[in-house]
C-alpha cells in the first residue's frame, strides 16, 4: 500500500513538472474517488487559513463540483468522454500537490502582512498560481488533443469561471 502511495505521489509530482500526461494514469474509478477525496481535504486545509471552517468545506465542495462539471461537459462537447476519469484524476492529483505547496506560502503571506517579507510571499503565491495554470493547460491540452495554446485557453477559462462561481456564491451566502 505504501509503495502504491509513493508511486502516485511521484507520478503527480512529475505531472506538475509537465513530465507526465493524464493518459499515463489508469482509468480507475477507485483512484479517481481517492484522489478527489484527498484534493477535497487538502483544499479544506488550505481554505481554513483564511476562511471559517464551514466556508472552507463549501469552497472545496464547490471547487470539486465545478471541476467535475467543467471537465465532463468539455470532454462531451469534444467527444472525448472516455478520458473523463484520467483527466479529473490528473487535475485533482496535481491540484493536491500544488495546494500542499501553497499552504505554507499562504500562511506566510497572512502572517507577514506588515513585514517587508510580505512581497516575497505574494510573489511566491503568484508563481504557484501561474504554475497551476500551466499544469492545467498541460492536462487540458492532452485531454482535448489541443495545442498548448488551446490548453492554456481552457485553463484560463476554467479558473475564471471557477472564481466567478465560488466568489459569487460566497457573496450571496454572506448577504443572507
CSV table of C-alpha atoms in Angstrom, one decimal:
chain,number,residue,atom,x,y,z
A,1,UNK,CA,0.0,0.0,0.0
A,2,UNK,CA,2.8,2.5,0.9
A,3,UNK,CA,4.6,1.6,-2.3
A,4,UNK,CA,1.5,2.4,-4.3
A,5,UNK,CA,1.1,5.7,-2.5
A,6,UNK,CA,4.7,6.6,-3.2
A,7,UNK,CA,4.2,5.8,-6.9
A,8,UNK,CA,1.1,8.1,-7.0
A,9,UNK,CA,2.9,11.0,-5.3
A,10,UNK,CA,5.8,10.5,-7.6
A,11,UNK,CA,3.5,10.4,-10.7
A,12,UNK,CA,1.7,13.6,-9.6
A,13,UNK,CA,5.0,15.3,-8.8
A,14,UNK,CA,6.1,14.5,-12.4
A,15,UNK,CA,2.8,15.7,-13.7
A,16,UNK,CA,3.2,19.1,-12.1
A,17,UNK,CA,6.6,19.3,-13.7
A,18,UNK,CA,4.9,18.6,-17.0
A,19,UNK,CA,6.9,15.4,-17.4
A,20,UNK,CA,3.8,13.0,-17.4
A,21,UNK,CA,0.5,13.2,-19.1
A,22,UNK,CA,-3.0,12.4,-17.8
A,23,UNK,CA,-3.3,9.5,-20.2
A,24,UNK,CA,-0.4,7.9,-18.3
A,25,UNK,CA,-2.8,7.3,-15.4
A,26,UNK,CA,-5.0,4.2,-15.3
A,27,UNK,CA,-8.7,4.9,-16.0
A,28,UNK,CA,-9.7,3.8,-12.5
A,29,UNK,CA,-12.8,5.0,-10.7
A,30,UNK,CA,-11.3,3.9,-7.4
A,31,UNK,CA,-8.2,6.1,-8.0
A,32,UNK,CA,-10.4,8.9,-9.1
A,33,UNK,CA,-12.5,8.9,-5.9
A,34,UNK,CA,-9.5,8.6,-3.7
A,35,UNK,CA,-7.7,11.4,-5.4
A,36,UNK,CA,-10.7,13.7,-5.4
A,37,UNK,CA,-11.2,13.0,-1.7
A,38,UNK,CA,-7.6,13.9,-0.9
A,39,UNK,CA,-7.9,17.0,-3.0
A,40,UNK,CA,-11.0,18.0,-1.0
A,41,UNK,CA,-9.3,17.5,2.3
A,42,UNK,CA,-6.2,19.5,1.3
A,43,UNK,CA,-8.4,22.2,-0.2
A,44,UNK,CA,-10.3,22.5,3.1
A,45,UNK,CA,-7.0,22.7,5.0
A,46,UNK,CA,-5.8,25.5,2.7
A,47,UNK,CA,-9.1,27.4,2.9
A,48,UNK,CA,-9.2,27.3,6.7
A,49,UNK,CA,-6.1,29.5,6.7
A,50,UNK,CA,-8.3,32.5,5.6
A,51,UNK,CA,-11.9,31.3,5.9
A,52,UNK,CA,-14.2,29.9,8.5
A,53,UNK,CA,-14.4,26.1,8.7
A,54,UNK,CA,-17.9,25.8,7.2
A,55,UNK,CA,-16.9,28.2,4.3
A,56,UNK,CA,-13.8,26.1,3.7
A,57,UNK,CA,-15.9,23.0,3.2
A,58,UNK,CA,-18.3,24.9,1.0
A,59,UNK,CA,-15.4,26.3,-1.1
A,60,UNK,CA,-13.7,22.9,-1.5
A,61,UNK,CA,-17.0,21.2,-2.4
A,62,UNK,CA,-17.9,23.9,-5.0
A,63,UNK,CA,-14.5,23.7,-6.4
A,64,UNK,CA,-14.8,19.9,-6.9
A,65,UNK,CA,-18.3,20.1,-8.3
A,66,UNK,CA,-17.3,22.8,-10.8
A,67,UNK,CA,-14.2,20.8,-11.8
A,68,UNK,CA,-16.3,17.7,-12.4
A,69,UNK,CA,-19.0,19.6,-14.4
A,70,UNK,CA,-16.4,21.6,-16.5
A,71,UNK,CA,-14.4,18.5,-17.4
A,72,UNK,CA,-17.4,16.4,-18.1
A,73,UNK,CA,-19.1,19.0,-20.3
A,74,UNK,CA,-15.9,19.9,-22.2
A,75,UNK,CA,-15.0,16.3,-22.8
A,76,UNK,CA,-18.5,15.5,-24.0
A,77,UNK,CA,-18.5,18.5,-26.4
A,78,UNK,CA,-15.2,17.4,-27.9
A,79,UNK,CA,-16.2,13.7,-27.9
A,80,UNK,CA,-13.5,12.5,-25.6
A,81,UNK,CA,-15.8,11.3,-22.8
A,82,UNK,CA,-13.7,8.2,-22.2
A,83,UNK,CA,-10.9,10.4,-20.9
A,84,UNK,CA,-13.0,11.8,-18.0
A,85,UNK,CA,-11.6,9.6,-15.2
A,86,UNK,CA,-8.0,10.2,-16.2
A,87,UNK,CA,-8.4,14.0,-16.7
A,88,UNK,CA,-10.2,14.5,-13.5
A,89,UNK,CA,-7.7,12.4,-11.6
A,90,UNK,CA,-4.9,14.3,-13.1
A,91,UNK,CA,-6.5,17.7,-12.2
A,92,UNK,CA,-7.2,16.6,-8.6
A,93,UNK,CA,-3.8,15.0,-8.1
A,94,UNK,CA,-1.8,17.9,-9.5
A,95,UNK,CA,-4.1,20.3,-7.6
A,96,UNK,CA,-3.3,18.4,-4.4
A,97,UNK,CA,0.4,18.7,-4.9
A,98,UNK,CA,0.2,22.4,-5.8
A,99,UNK,CA,-2.2,23.2,-2.9
A,100,UNK,CA,0.2,21.5,-0.5
A,101,UNK,CA,2.9,23.8,-1.7
A,102,UNK,CA,0.6,26.8,-1.4
A,103,UNK,CA,-0.3,26.1,2.3
A,104,UNK,CA,3.0,27.4,3.8
A,105,UNK,CA,3.1,30.2,1.3
A,106,UNK,CA,-0.4,31.4,2.1
A,107,UNK,CA,0.3,31.0,5.8
A,108,UNK,CA,3.4,33.1,5.5
A,109,UNK,CA,1.5,35.7,3.5
A,110,UNK,CA,-1.1,36.0,6.2
A,111,UNK,CA,1.5,36.2,9.0
A,112,UNK,CA,3.7,38.8,7.4
A,113,UNK,CA,1.2,41.4,6.2
A,114,UNK,CA,3.1,44.3,7.9
A,115,UNK,CA,6.6,43.0,7.0
A,116,UNK,CA,9.0,43.5,4.1
A,117,UNK,CA,8.8,39.7,3.5
A,118,UNK,CA,5.2,40.1,2.5
A,119,UNK,CA,6.2,40.9,-1.1
A,120,UNK,CA,8.2,37.7,-1.3
A,121,UNK,CA,5.2,35.5,-0.2
A,122,UNK,CA,2.9,37.4,-2.6
A,123,UNK,CA,5.3,36.7,-5.4
A,124,UNK,CA,5.6,33.0,-4.4
A,125,UNK,CA,1.8,32.7,-4.4
A,126,UNK,CA,1.6,34.4,-7.8
A,127,UNK,CA,4.3,31.9,-9.1
A,128,UNK,CA,2.3,29.0,-7.7
A,129,UNK,CA,-0.9,30.3,-9.5
A,130,UNK,CA,0.9,30.6,-12.8
A,131,UNK,CA,2.4,27.2,-12.3
A,132,UNK,CA,-1.1,25.8,-11.6
A,133,UNK,CA,-2.4,27.4,-14.8
A,134,UNK,CA,0.5,25.8,-16.7
A,135,UNK,CA,-0.2,22.4,-15.3
A,136,UNK,CA,-3.9,22.7,-16.0
A,137,UNK,CA,-3.1,23.8,-19.6
A,138,UNK,CA,-0.9,20.7,-20.0
A,139,UNK,CA,-3.7,18.4,-18.7
A,140,UNK,CA,-6.4,20.1,-20.9
A,141,UNK,CA,-4.0,20.0,-23.9
A,142,UNK,CA,-3.7,16.3,-23.7
A,143,UNK,CA,-7.3,15.6,-22.7
A,144,UNK,CA,-8.8,17.6,-25.6
A,145,UNK,CA,-5.9,16.8,-28.1
A,146,UNK,CA,-5.3,20.6,-28.5
A,147,UNK,CA,-2.1,22.6,-28.8
A,148,UNK,CA,-0.6,24.1,-25.7
A,149,UNK,CA,-2.3,27.4,-26.6
A,150,UNK,CA,-5.7,25.7,-26.6
A,151,UNK,CA,-5.0,24.1,-23.3
A,152,UNK,CA,-3.9,27.4,-21.9
A,153,UNK,CA,-7.2,29.0,-23.1
A,154,UNK,CA,-9.2,26.3,-21.3
A,155,UNK,CA,-7.1,26.6,-18.2
A,156,UNK,CA,-7.8,30.3,-18.1
A,157,UNK,CA,-11.5,29.8,-18.8
A,158,UNK,CA,-11.7,27.1,-16.1
A,159,UNK,CA,-10.1,29.4,-13.5
A,160,UNK,CA,-12.1,32.4,-14.4
A,161,UNK,CA,-15.4,30.6,-14.3
A,162,UNK,CA,-14.5,28.8,-11.1
A,163,UNK,CA,-13.5,32.0,-9.4
A,164,UNK,CA,-16.7,33.8,-10.6
A,165,UNK,CA,-18.9,30.9,-9.4
A,166,UNK,CA,-17.3,30.4,-6.0
A,167,UNK,CA,-16.9,34.1,-5.2
A,168,UNK,CA,-20.5,34.8,-6.4
A,169,UNK,CA,-22.0,32.1,-4.2
A,170,UNK,CA,-19.9,33.1,-1.2
A,171,UNK,CA,-21.1,36.7,-1.6
A,172,UNK,CA,-24.7,35.6,-1.8
A,173,UNK,CA,-24.2,33.4,1.3
A,174,UNK,CA,-22.7,36.3,3.2
A,175,UNK,CA,-25.7,38.6,2.4
A,176,UNK,CA,-28.2,36.0,3.6
